[in-house]
Short mmCIF file of C-alpha atoms in Angstrom, two decimals:
data_model
loop_
_atom_site.label_atom_id
_atom_site.label_comp_id
_atom_site.label_asym_id
_atom_site.label_seq_id
_atom_site.Cartn_x
_atom_site.Cartn_y
_atom_site.Cartn_z
CA MET L 1151 72.53 99.19 -195.44
CA PRO L 1152 75.95 98.79 -196.64
CA GLU L 1153 76.41 96.03 -199.46
CA SER L 1154 79.00 94.32 -197.52
CA TRP L 1155 76.71 93.84 -194.53
CA GLU L 1156 74.19 92.32 -197.02
CA SER L 1157 76.77 90.01 -198.43
CA ILE L 1158 77.36 88.97 -194.91
CA ASN L 1159 73.86 88.27 -193.97
CA VAL L 1160 73.40 86.31 -197.39
CA TRP L 1161 76.25 84.11 -196.11
CA TYR L 1162 74.95 83.70 -192.43
CA ARG L 1163 71.48 82.79 -194.22
CA SER L 1164 73.25 80.15 -196.25
CA GLY L 1165 74.93 78.76 -193.26
CA ALA L 1166 71.71 78.66 -191.62
CA ILE L 1167 70.18 76.85 -194.53
CA ILE L 1168 72.97 74.16 -194.40
CA VAL L 1169 72.54 73.90 -190.72
CA ALA L 1170 68.76 73.62 -191.16
CA GLY L 1171 69.21 70.84 -193.78
CA ILE L 1172 71.78 68.82 -191.46
CA PHE L 1173 69.09 69.07 -188.78
CA ALA L 1174 66.18 68.12 -190.96
CA HIS L 1175 68.42 65.17 -192.23
CA LEU L 1176 69.07 64.06 -188.53
CA VAL L 1177 65.39 64.46 -187.19
CA PHE L 1178 63.91 62.66 -190.35
CA LYS L 1179 66.71 59.95 -189.96
CA LEU L 1180 66.40 59.36 -185.89
CA PHE L 1181 62.68 59.92 -185.74
CA VAL L 1182 60.81 59.40 -188.83
CA LEU L 1183 62.77 56.36 -190.37
CA ARG L 1184 62.93 54.72 -187.04
CA ALA L 1185 58.87 55.21 -186.67
CA LEU L 1186 58.47 53.72 -190.29
CA GLU L 1187 60.66 50.76 -189.41
CA LYS L 1188 58.84 50.00 -186.24
CA ILE L 1189 55.68 49.86 -188.03
CA SER L 1190 56.92 47.81 -190.93
CA ASP L 1191 58.44 45.39 -188.37
CA ALA L 1192 55.07 45.02 -186.87
CA THR L 1193 53.19 44.16 -189.93
CA THR L 1194 53.56 40.94 -191.97
CA ASN L 1195 53.16 42.27 -195.45
CA ASP L 1196 56.62 43.41 -196.81
CA LEU L 1197 55.52 45.97 -199.07
CA ASP L 1198 56.15 48.30 -196.28
CA ASP L 1199 59.57 47.18 -195.69
CA ARG L 1200 60.29 48.00 -199.38
CA LEU L 1201 58.87 51.60 -198.99
CA VAL L 1202 60.99 52.09 -196.06
CA TYR L 1203 63.88 50.77 -198.07
CA PHE L 1204 63.10 52.97 -200.95
CA ILE L 1205 62.69 56.04 -198.72
CA LYS L 1206 66.11 55.61 -197.24
CA ARG L 1207 67.59 55.41 -200.70
CA PHE L 1208 66.05 58.63 -201.77
CA HIS L 1209 65.58 61.14 -199.01
CA VAL L 1210 69.32 62.10 -199.04
CA ILE L 1211 68.93 62.91 -202.91
CA VAL L 1212 65.71 64.94 -202.36
CA LEU L 1213 67.13 66.91 -199.34
CA THR L 1214 70.27 67.86 -201.14
CA PHE L 1215 68.71 68.86 -204.29
CA ALA L 1216 66.15 71.19 -202.13
CA LEU L 1217 69.08 72.80 -200.28
CA PHE L 1218 70.96 73.49 -203.72
CA LEU L 1219 67.65 75.30 -204.75
CA LEU L 1220 67.56 77.40 -201.59
CA LEU L 1221 71.05 78.30 -201.60
CA LEU L 1222 70.57 79.54 -205.00
CA GLN L 1223 67.60 81.47 -204.27
CA ASN L 1224 69.13 82.89 -201.15
CA HIS L 1225 72.12 84.29 -203.21
CA GLY L 1226 69.60 86.23 -205.66
CA ILE L 1227 69.96 83.35 -208.67
CA ALA L 1228 66.71 82.89 -210.11
CA ILE L 1229 65.82 79.33 -210.03
CA THR L 1230 62.96 79.30 -212.60
CA PRO L 1231 65.39 79.47 -215.67
CA PHE L 1232 67.81 76.80 -213.78
CA LEU L 1233 64.86 74.56 -213.55
CA ALA L 1234 64.04 75.04 -217.26
CA SER L 1235 67.84 74.42 -218.11
CA ALA L 1236 68.01 71.42 -215.88
CA GLY L 1237 64.89 70.01 -217.44
CA ILE L 1238 66.66 70.32 -220.82
CA ALA L 1239 69.85 68.88 -219.29
CA GLY L 1240 67.96 66.08 -217.74
CA ILE L 1241 66.48 65.05 -221.21
CA ALA L 1242 69.94 65.05 -222.95
CA ILE L 1243 71.50 63.32 -219.79
CA GLY L 1244 68.59 60.82 -219.90
CA LEU L 1245 69.11 60.15 -223.76
CA ALA L 1246 72.74 59.41 -222.74
CA ALA L 1247 72.31 57.40 -219.85
CA LYS L 1248 69.11 55.53 -220.88
CA GLU L 1249 70.34 52.25 -219.83
CA THR L 1250 71.35 53.60 -216.24
CA LEU L 1251 67.97 55.18 -215.96
CA SER L 1252 66.04 52.05 -217.30
CA ASP L 1253 68.18 50.15 -214.34
CA ILE L 1254 66.62 52.73 -211.69
CA LEU L 1255 63.29 52.50 -212.96
CA SER L 1256 63.35 48.78 -213.00
CA GLY L 1257 64.75 48.80 -209.46
CA ILE L 1258 61.83 51.02 -208.41
CA PHE L 1259 59.36 48.38 -210.07
CA LEU L 1260 61.15 45.48 -208.39
CA ILE L 1261 60.76 47.17 -204.93
CA ALA L 1262 57.35 47.95 -205.62
CA ASP L 1263 55.78 45.03 -207.46
CA ARG L 1264 57.89 42.47 -205.15
CA PRO L 1265 58.51 39.72 -207.61
CA ILE L 1266 61.78 39.07 -205.28
CA ARG L 1267 62.57 39.94 -201.60
CA ILE L 1268 65.82 39.70 -199.93
CA GLY L 1269 66.53 36.27 -198.67
CA ASP L 1270 64.43 34.54 -201.38
CA ARG L 1271 65.74 31.66 -203.32
CA ILE L 1272 65.16 32.12 -206.89
CA LYS L 1273 65.77 30.94 -210.43
CA ILE L 1274 66.72 32.88 -213.36
CA GLU L 1275 68.44 32.93 -216.58
CA ARG L 1276 71.87 31.73 -216.32
CA PRO L 1277 74.49 34.57 -216.64
CA GLY L 1278 77.29 32.13 -218.21
CA LYS L 1279 77.97 28.51 -218.76
CA HIS L 1280 79.81 27.67 -215.31
CA TRP L 1281 77.58 29.61 -213.11
CA GLY L 1282 73.94 28.44 -212.55
CA GLY L 1283 70.59 30.35 -212.50
CA TRP L 1284 70.01 29.36 -208.73
CA GLY L 1285 70.70 31.64 -205.81
CA ASP L 1286 69.56 33.74 -203.04
CA VAL L 1287 68.80 37.47 -203.35
CA THR L 1288 71.20 39.43 -200.98
CA GLU L 1289 70.55 43.07 -202.01
CA ILE L 1290 68.11 44.90 -204.15
CA GLY L 1291 69.85 48.29 -205.04
CA LEU L 1292 68.43 50.96 -207.58
CA ARG L 1293 70.48 50.06 -210.33
CA ARG L 1294 71.76 46.31 -209.62
CA THR L 1295 70.45 43.28 -207.53
CA GLN L 1296 72.98 41.03 -205.98
CA ILE L 1297 72.25 37.41 -206.12
CA ARG L 1298 74.59 34.60 -204.15
CA ASN L 1299 74.44 31.57 -206.41
CA SER L 1300 74.81 27.81 -205.09
CA ASP L 1301 78.44 28.04 -205.62
CA GLY L 1302 78.85 31.23 -203.29
CA ILE L 1303 79.48 33.52 -206.03
CA ILE L 1304 77.93 37.00 -206.00
CA LEU L 1305 76.25 37.94 -209.10
CA ASP L 1306 75.46 41.56 -209.90
CA TYR L 1307 72.45 41.77 -212.08
CA PRO L 1308 71.43 45.03 -213.91
CA ASN L 1309 67.57 45.54 -212.60
CA SER L 1310 66.83 46.27 -216.19
CA VAL L 1311 67.81 42.49 -217.34
CA LEU L 1312 66.43 40.99 -214.13
CA ALA L 1313 63.05 42.81 -214.61
CA ASN L 1314 62.73 41.36 -218.18
CA SER L 1315 63.73 37.91 -216.96
CA VAL L 1316 61.50 35.04 -216.05
CA ILE L 1317 61.98 34.50 -212.33
CA THR L 1318 61.23 31.54 -210.33
CA ASN L 1319 60.74 32.09 -206.61
CA PHE L 1320 60.86 29.37 -204.45
CA SER L 1321 60.25 31.15 -201.16
CA TYR L 1322 56.86 32.77 -201.36
CA LEU L 1323 54.91 29.58 -200.61
CA ASP L 1324 56.26 27.50 -197.50
CA LYS L 1325 55.32 24.34 -199.48
CA PRO L 1326 57.01 21.34 -200.41
CA VAL L 1327 58.71 21.51 -203.98
CA ARG L 1328 58.66 18.78 -206.51
CA VAL L 1329 61.96 17.57 -208.14
CA ARG L 1330 62.34 15.48 -210.98
CA VAL L 1331 64.98 12.75 -212.26
CA ARG L 1332 65.31 11.19 -215.50
CA PHE L 1333 66.91 7.91 -216.67
CA GLN L 1334 66.82 5.35 -219.55
CA VAL L 1335 66.27 1.59 -219.35
CA ASN L 1336 66.47 -0.93 -222.25
CA TYR L 1337 63.55 -1.45 -224.48
CA ASN L 1338 63.14 -5.08 -223.20
CA ALA L 1339 62.97 -4.07 -219.47
CA ASP L 1340 59.83 -4.62 -217.58
CA LEU L 1341 58.38 -1.45 -217.05
CA ASP L 1342 56.12 -2.33 -214.18
CA HIS L 1343 59.22 -3.80 -212.24
CA VAL L 1344 61.06 -0.50 -213.17
CA GLU L 1345 58.26 1.41 -211.54
CA ARG L 1346 58.32 -0.56 -208.42
CA VAL L 1347 62.15 -0.64 -207.78
CA ALA L 1348 62.63 3.06 -208.84
CA LYS L 1349 59.66 4.00 -206.35
CA ALA L 1350 61.22 2.08 -203.69
CA ALA L 1351 64.67 3.50 -204.32
CA ILE L 1352 63.27 7.32 -204.30
CA ASN L 1353 61.24 6.82 -201.15
CA SER L 1354 64.01 5.15 -199.19
CA THR L 1355 66.11 8.45 -199.78
CA PRO L 1356 65.97 9.87 -196.12
CA THR L 1357 65.78 13.61 -197.51
CA VAL L 1358 62.67 12.87 -199.78
CA ILE L 1359 59.33 13.38 -198.06
CA ALA L 1360 57.95 9.84 -197.48
CA ASN L 1361 55.82 8.21 -199.99
CA THR L 1362 55.94 11.10 -202.47
CA ALA L 1363 57.74 9.32 -205.13
CA ASP L 1364 55.79 9.02 -208.62
CA ILE L 1365 57.30 7.11 -211.70
CA VAL L 1366 56.08 7.96 -215.21
CA VAL L 1367 57.25 6.96 -218.66
CA ARG L 1368 58.07 9.96 -220.55
CA GLY L 1369 58.77 8.58 -223.97
CA VAL L 1370 61.05 6.76 -226.66
CA TRP L 1371 61.69 9.88 -229.04
CA ASP L 1372 63.82 13.04 -228.64
CA ASP L 1373 61.64 15.79 -230.03
CA ASP L 1374 64.61 18.30 -229.84
CA ARG L 1375 67.07 15.94 -232.08
CA GLY L 1376 64.39 14.32 -233.84
CA HIS L 1377 65.51 10.55 -233.74
CA GLN L 1378 64.58 7.74 -231.51
CA LEU L 1379 66.09 7.34 -227.88
CA SER L 1380 68.50 4.63 -227.41
CA GLY L 1381 66.01 3.34 -224.39
CA VAL L 1382 62.72 4.14 -222.79
CA LEU L 1383 62.88 7.64 -220.89
CA VAL L 1384 61.78 7.08 -217.51
CA GLU L 1385 61.08 10.28 -215.06
CA GLY L 1386 60.99 9.75 -211.16
CA ARG L 1387 59.21 12.59 -209.42
CA TYR L 1388 59.38 13.36 -205.78
CA PHE L 1389 59.05 16.10 -203.06
CA ILE L 1390 61.23 17.88 -200.84
CA GLU L 1391 61.15 20.21 -197.87
CA ASP L 1392 63.75 22.83 -198.59
CA VAL L 1393 64.47 23.40 -202.49
CA ARG L 1394 67.95 24.69 -201.07
CA ASN L 1395 68.71 21.27 -200.71
CA ARG L 1396 67.48 20.48 -204.21
CA THR L 1397 70.81 19.36 -205.63
CA ARG L 1398 72.01 17.43 -202.67
CA VAL L 1399 68.71 15.32 -202.49
CA ARG L 1400 68.84 14.73 -206.30
CA SER L 1401 72.52 13.20 -205.99
CA GLN L 1402 71.30 10.96 -203.31
CA VAL L 1403 68.21 9.93 -205.15
CA LEU L 1404 70.43 9.29 -208.29
CA ARG L 1405 72.95 7.10 -206.18
CA ASN L 1406 69.92 5.11 -204.60
CA LEU L 1407 68.25 4.60 -208.17
CA ILE L 1408 71.58 3.12 -209.85
CA GLN L 1409 72.05 0.86 -206.70
CA HIS L 1410 68.53 -0.42 -206.48
CA LEU L 1411 68.41 -0.78 -210.50
CA ASN L 1412 71.73 -2.76 -210.51
CA GLU L 1413 70.45 -4.89 -207.85
CA ALA L 1414 67.39 -5.64 -209.58
CA ASN L 1415 69.30 -6.41 -212.86
CA ILE L 1416 67.49 -3.94 -214.65
CA PRO L 1417 69.69 -2.68 -217.37
CA PHE L 1418 70.11 1.06 -218.27
CA ALA L 1419 70.19 1.87 -221.86
CA THR L 1420 73.44 2.19 -223.81
CA GLN L 1421 73.97 4.17 -226.94
CA ARG L 1422 73.74 2.35 -230.01
CA MET L 1423 76.69 3.17 -232.56
CA ARG L 1424 76.69 1.98 -236.15
CA ILE L 1425 80.03 2.38 -237.84
CA SER L 1426 79.64 2.03 -241.67
CA PRO L 1427 82.61 1.77 -243.77
CA GLU L 1428 83.66 4.56 -246.12
CA GLU L 1429 82.47 4.51 -249.96
CA GLY L 1430 85.12 2.36 -251.69
CA SER L 1431 87.11 1.25 -249.19
CA PRO L 1432 87.72 -2.61 -249.24
#
């Protein structure tokens, strides 16, 4: 067979490989992925949802790499040395892009281990002074995870940072969440009277679960700064239904506490200041 015909056949085969790859992609997307999605939707466990999500992300990359190898082989290029070179290049790229690879591997672990799910309300480390660590998970990517905080700001966390952070997930258990509020009263205040008034103030807040308020005396010493507090530190504890309303409910509880304590003539603690004249002054 003439060499020109052989080259034409090679390009025909290359075209057939590309068409076959596109066809395989469509079949996988329209039939296999849809079947997997139906199965995952029919179960209550979200592990299969994460696996389907992971397959959606990776199947195009795997298919493209396989087509590339088939095209090389079709054109008479030995793929074994290429794979060996690709392995060496992969090591070099891996060393140069270790942070990116770390994010990708952490993303895989986040998908598999399920510490967070899309839609979960979580608490993580603060990314800055002004933006709090509370937020809802909106997207779990291979490199980064998007979280919408309570201010409506979208934060992109590198998966490696997120995987190494302490994550508090409030959405796994559909149970009430306990919230705390602290205040200080003068040392001469009647603590039994303070407990009754504060408990009534918290329980009277409509958004607090009825009769869940509890009052405890926390202490009179600041362990962090190493000095005595200006008053008795009291903590009010109560339960709410939805942690997403935590800040709003806490604000209402504080307003009720201040009003009830003022009406009961219970004085809040005031900071003591001692002014000493400078040495040598008259």
